[in-house]
PDB file of C-alpha atoms in Angstrom:
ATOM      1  CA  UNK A1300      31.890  26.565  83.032  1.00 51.00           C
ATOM      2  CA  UNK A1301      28.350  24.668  82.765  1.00 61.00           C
ATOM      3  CA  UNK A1302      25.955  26.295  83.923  1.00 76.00           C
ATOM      4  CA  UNK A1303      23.111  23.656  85.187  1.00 83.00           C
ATOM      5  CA  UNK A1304      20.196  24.364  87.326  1.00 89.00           C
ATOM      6  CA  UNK A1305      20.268  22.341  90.073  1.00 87.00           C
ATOM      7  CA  UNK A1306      17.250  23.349  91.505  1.00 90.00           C
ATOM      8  CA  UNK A1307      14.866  21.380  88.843  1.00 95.00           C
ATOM      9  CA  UNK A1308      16.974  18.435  89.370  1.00 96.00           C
ATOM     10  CA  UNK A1309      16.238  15.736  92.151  1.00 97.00           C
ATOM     11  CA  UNK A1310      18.971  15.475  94.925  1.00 97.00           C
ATOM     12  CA  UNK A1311      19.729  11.568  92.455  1.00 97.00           C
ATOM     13  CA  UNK A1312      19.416  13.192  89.657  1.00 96.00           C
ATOM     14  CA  UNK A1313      22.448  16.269  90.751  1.00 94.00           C
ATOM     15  CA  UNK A1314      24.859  13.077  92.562  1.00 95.00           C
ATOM     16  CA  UNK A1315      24.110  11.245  88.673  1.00 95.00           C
ATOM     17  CA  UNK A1316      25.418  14.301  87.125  1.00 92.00           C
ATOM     18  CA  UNK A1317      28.900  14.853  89.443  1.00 91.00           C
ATOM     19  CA  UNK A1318      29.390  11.099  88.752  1.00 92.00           C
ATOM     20  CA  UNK A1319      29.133  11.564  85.102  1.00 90.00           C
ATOM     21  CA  UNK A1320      30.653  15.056  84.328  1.00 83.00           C
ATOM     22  CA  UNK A1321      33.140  15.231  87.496  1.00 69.00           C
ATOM     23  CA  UNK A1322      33.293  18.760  87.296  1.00 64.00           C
ATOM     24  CA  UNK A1323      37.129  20.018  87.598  1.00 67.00           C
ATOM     25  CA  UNK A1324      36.173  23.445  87.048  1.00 64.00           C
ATOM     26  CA  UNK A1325      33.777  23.130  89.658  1.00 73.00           C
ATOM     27  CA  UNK A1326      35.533  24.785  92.857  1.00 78.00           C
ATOM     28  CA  UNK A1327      34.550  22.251  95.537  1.00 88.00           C
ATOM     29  CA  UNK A1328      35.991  20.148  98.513  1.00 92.00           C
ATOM     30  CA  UNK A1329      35.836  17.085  96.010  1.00 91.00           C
ATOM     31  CA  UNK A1330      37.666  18.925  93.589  1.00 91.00           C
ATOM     32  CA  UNK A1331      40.106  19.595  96.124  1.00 93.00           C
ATOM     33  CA  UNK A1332      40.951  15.864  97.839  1.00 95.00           C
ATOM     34  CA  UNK A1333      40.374  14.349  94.190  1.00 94.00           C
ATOM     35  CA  UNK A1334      37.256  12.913  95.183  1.00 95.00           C
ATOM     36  CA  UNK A1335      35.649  10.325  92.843  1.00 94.00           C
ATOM     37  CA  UNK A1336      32.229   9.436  92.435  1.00 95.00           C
ATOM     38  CA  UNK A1337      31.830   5.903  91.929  1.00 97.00           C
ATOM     39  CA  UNK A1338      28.547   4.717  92.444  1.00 98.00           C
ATOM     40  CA  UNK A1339      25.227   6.764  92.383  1.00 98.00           C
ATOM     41  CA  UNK A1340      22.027   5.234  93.273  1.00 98.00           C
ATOM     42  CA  UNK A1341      18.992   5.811  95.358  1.00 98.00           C
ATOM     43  CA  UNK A1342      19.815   6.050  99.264  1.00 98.00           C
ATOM     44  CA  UNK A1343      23.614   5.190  98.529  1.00 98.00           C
ATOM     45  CA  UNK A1344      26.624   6.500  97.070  1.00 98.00           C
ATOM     46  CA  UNK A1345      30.545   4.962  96.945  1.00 98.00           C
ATOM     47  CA  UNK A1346      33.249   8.033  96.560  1.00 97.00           C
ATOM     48  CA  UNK A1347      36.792   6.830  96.898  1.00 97.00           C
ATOM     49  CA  UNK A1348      40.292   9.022  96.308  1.00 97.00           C
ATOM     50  CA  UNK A1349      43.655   8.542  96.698  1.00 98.00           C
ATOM     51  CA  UNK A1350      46.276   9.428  99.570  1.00 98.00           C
ATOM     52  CA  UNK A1351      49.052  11.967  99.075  1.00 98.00           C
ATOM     53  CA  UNK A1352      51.473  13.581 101.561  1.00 98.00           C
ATOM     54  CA  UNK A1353      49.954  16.706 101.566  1.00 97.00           C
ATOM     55  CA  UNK A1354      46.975  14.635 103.677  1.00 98.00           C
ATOM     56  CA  UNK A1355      49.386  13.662 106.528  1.00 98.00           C
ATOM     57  CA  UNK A1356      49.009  14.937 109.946  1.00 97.00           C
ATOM     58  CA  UNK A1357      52.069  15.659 112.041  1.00 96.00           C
ATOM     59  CA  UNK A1358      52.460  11.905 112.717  1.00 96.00           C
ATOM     60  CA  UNK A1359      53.186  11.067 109.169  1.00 97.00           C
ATOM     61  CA  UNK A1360      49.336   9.155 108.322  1.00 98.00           C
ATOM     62  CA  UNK A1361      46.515  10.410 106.518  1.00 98.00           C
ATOM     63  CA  UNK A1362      44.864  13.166 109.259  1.00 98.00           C
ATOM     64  CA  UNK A1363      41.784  12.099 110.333  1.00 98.00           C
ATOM     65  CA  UNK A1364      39.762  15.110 108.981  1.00 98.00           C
ATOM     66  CA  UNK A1365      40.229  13.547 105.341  1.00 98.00           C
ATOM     67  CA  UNK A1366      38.290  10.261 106.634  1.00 98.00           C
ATOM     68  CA  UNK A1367      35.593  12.385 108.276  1.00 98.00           C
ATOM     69  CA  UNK A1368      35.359  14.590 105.072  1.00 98.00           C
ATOM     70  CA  UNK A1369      35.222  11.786 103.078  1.00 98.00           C
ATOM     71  CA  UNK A1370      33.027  10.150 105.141  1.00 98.00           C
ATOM     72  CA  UNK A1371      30.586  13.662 105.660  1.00 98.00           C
ATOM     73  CA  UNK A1372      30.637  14.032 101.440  1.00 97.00           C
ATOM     74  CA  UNK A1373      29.422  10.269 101.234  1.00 98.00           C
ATOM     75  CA  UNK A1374      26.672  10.366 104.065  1.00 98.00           C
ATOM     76  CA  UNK A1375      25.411  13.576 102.755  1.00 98.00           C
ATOM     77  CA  UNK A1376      25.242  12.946  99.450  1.00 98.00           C
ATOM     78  CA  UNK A1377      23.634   9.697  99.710  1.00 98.00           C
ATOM     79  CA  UNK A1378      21.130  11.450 101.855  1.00 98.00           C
ATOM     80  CA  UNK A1379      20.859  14.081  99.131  1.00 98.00           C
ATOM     81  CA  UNK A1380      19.811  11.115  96.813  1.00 98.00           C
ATOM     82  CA  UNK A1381      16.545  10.981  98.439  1.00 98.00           C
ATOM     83  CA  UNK A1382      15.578  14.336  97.752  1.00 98.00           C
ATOM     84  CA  UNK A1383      13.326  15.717  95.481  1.00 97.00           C
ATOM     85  CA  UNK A1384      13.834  18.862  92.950  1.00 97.00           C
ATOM     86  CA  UNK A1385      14.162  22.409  94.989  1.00 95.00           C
ATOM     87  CA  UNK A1386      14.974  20.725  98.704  1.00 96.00           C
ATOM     88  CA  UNK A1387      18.229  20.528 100.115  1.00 95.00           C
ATOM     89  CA  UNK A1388      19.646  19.746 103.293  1.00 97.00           C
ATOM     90  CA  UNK A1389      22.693  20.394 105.647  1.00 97.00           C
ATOM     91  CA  UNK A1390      24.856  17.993 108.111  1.00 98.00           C
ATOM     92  CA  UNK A1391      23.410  18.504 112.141  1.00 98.00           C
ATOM     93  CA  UNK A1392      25.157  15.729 113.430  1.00 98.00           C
ATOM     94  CA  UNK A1393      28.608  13.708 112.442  1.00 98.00           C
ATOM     95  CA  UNK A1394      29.955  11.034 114.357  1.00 98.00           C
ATOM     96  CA  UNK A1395      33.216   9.530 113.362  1.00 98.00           C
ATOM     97  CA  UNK A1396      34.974   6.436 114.898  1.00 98.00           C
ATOM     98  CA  UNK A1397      38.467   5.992 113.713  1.00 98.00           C
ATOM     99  CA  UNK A1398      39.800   2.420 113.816  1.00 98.00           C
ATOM    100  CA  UNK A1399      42.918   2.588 111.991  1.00 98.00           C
ATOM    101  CA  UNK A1400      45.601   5.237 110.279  1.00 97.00           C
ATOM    102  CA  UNK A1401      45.989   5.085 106.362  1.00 98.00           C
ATOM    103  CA  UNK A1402      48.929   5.918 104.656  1.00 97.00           C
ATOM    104  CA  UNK A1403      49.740   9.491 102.357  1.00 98.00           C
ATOM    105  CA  UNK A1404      51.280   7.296  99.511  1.00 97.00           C
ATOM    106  CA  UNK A1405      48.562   7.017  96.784  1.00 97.00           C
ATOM    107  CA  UNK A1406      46.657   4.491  98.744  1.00 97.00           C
ATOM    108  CA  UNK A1407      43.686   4.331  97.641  1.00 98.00           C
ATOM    109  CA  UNK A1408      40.241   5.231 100.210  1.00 98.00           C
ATOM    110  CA  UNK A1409      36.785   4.795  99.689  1.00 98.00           C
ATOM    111  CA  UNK A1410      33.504   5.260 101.765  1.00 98.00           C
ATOM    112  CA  UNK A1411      30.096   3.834 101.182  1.00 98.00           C
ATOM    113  CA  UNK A1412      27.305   5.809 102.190  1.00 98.00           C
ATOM    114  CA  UNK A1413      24.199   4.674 103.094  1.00 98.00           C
ATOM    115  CA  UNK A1414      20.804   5.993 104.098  1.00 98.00           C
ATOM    116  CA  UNK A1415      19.115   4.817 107.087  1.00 98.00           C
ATOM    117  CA  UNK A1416      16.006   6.828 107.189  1.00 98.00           C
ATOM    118  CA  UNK A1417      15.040   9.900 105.082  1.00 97.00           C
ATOM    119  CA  UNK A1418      12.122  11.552 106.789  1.00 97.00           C
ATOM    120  CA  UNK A1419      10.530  14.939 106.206  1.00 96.00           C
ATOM    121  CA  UNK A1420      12.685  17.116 108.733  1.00 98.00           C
ATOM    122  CA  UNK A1421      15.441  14.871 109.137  1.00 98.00           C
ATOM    123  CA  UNK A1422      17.310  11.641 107.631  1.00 98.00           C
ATOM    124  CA  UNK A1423      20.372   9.597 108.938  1.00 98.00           C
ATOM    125  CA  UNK A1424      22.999   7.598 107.030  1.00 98.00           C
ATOM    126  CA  UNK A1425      25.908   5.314 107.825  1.00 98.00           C
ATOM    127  CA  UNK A1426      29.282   4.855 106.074  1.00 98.00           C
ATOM    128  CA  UNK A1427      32.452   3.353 106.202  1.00 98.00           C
ATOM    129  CA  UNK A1428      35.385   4.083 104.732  1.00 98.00           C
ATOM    130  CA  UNK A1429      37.915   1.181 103.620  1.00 98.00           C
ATOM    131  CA  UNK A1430      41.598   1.034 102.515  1.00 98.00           C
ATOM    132  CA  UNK A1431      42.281  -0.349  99.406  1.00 96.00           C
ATOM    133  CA  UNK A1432      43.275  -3.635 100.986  1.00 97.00           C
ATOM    134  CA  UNK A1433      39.397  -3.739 102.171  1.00 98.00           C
ATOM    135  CA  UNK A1434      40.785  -3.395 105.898  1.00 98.00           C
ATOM    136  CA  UNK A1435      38.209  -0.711 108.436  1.00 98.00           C
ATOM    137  CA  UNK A1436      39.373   2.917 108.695  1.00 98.00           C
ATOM    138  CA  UNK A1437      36.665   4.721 109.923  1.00 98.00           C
ATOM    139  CA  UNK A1438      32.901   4.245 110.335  1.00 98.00           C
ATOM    140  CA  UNK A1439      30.467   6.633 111.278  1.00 98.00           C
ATOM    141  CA  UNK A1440      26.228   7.925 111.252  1.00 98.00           C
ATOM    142  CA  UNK A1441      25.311  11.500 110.524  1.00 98.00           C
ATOM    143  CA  UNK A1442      22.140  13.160 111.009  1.00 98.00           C
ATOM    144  CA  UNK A1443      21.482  15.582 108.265  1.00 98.00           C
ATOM    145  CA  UNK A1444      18.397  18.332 108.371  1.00 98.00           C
ATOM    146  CA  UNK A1445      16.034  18.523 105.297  1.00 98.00           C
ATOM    147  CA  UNK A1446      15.643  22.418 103.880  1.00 96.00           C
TER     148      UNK A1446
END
């Protein structure tokens, strides 16, 4: 395993390195849904992954806590670009609308991530998450507390 120390890295400079080594090794929710890091930049970040069955809910469609996971890992970590070396911060606040069901057969999801305001206590972000024929799954804000 790498060993890396996150704390002298900036909250862009730690989302730069998950987008470039994608740790497998790494134990992690992203490891775990197959996340993806896509794009990395300052106050936004695009993480996609794609749909299996063992995602469906009793209905048969993706359940909805893989949208709001995907959609807390993108809001967060977009916040996170904003921070400097040695501060981190955790999730206070997650609201999720759900406008539509995916499917569990390799479709493909991703969620943009952007950061509305990144203050000294607190920051908020907004994100959507899209199927791969561009259609609306789920959109949602978070408030996240800086540490």
């Amino acid at each position: 395993m790498t060993t890396v120390d996150f704390a002298q890295m900036s909250g862009l400079e730690v989302m730069q390195w998950v987008q470039k080594e994608s740790p497998t090794e790494f134990p992690s929710i992203g490891r775990l849904l197959g996340m993806r890091f896509d794009e990395v930049e300052h106050g936004r970040i695009v993480i996609s992954l794609d749909t299996r069955p063992d995602f469906a809910n009793p209905l048969g469609a993706v359940h909805g806590g893989i949208a709001a996971t995907l959609l807390d890992s993108a809001l967060g970590c977009a916040v996170h670009t904003t921070l400097p070396a040695g501060v981190g911060f955790t999730t206070l606040e997650l609201k999720v609308n759900y406008i539509r069901a995916a499917r569990t057969d390799g479709q493909t999801l991703t969620a943009t991530g952007t950061v509305i305001h990144a203050g000294r206590r607190t920051a908020t972000a907004e994100g959507r998450v899209i199927d791969d024929q561009g259609k609306l799954i789920a959109h949602a804000t978070t408030t996240c507390m800086i540490l």
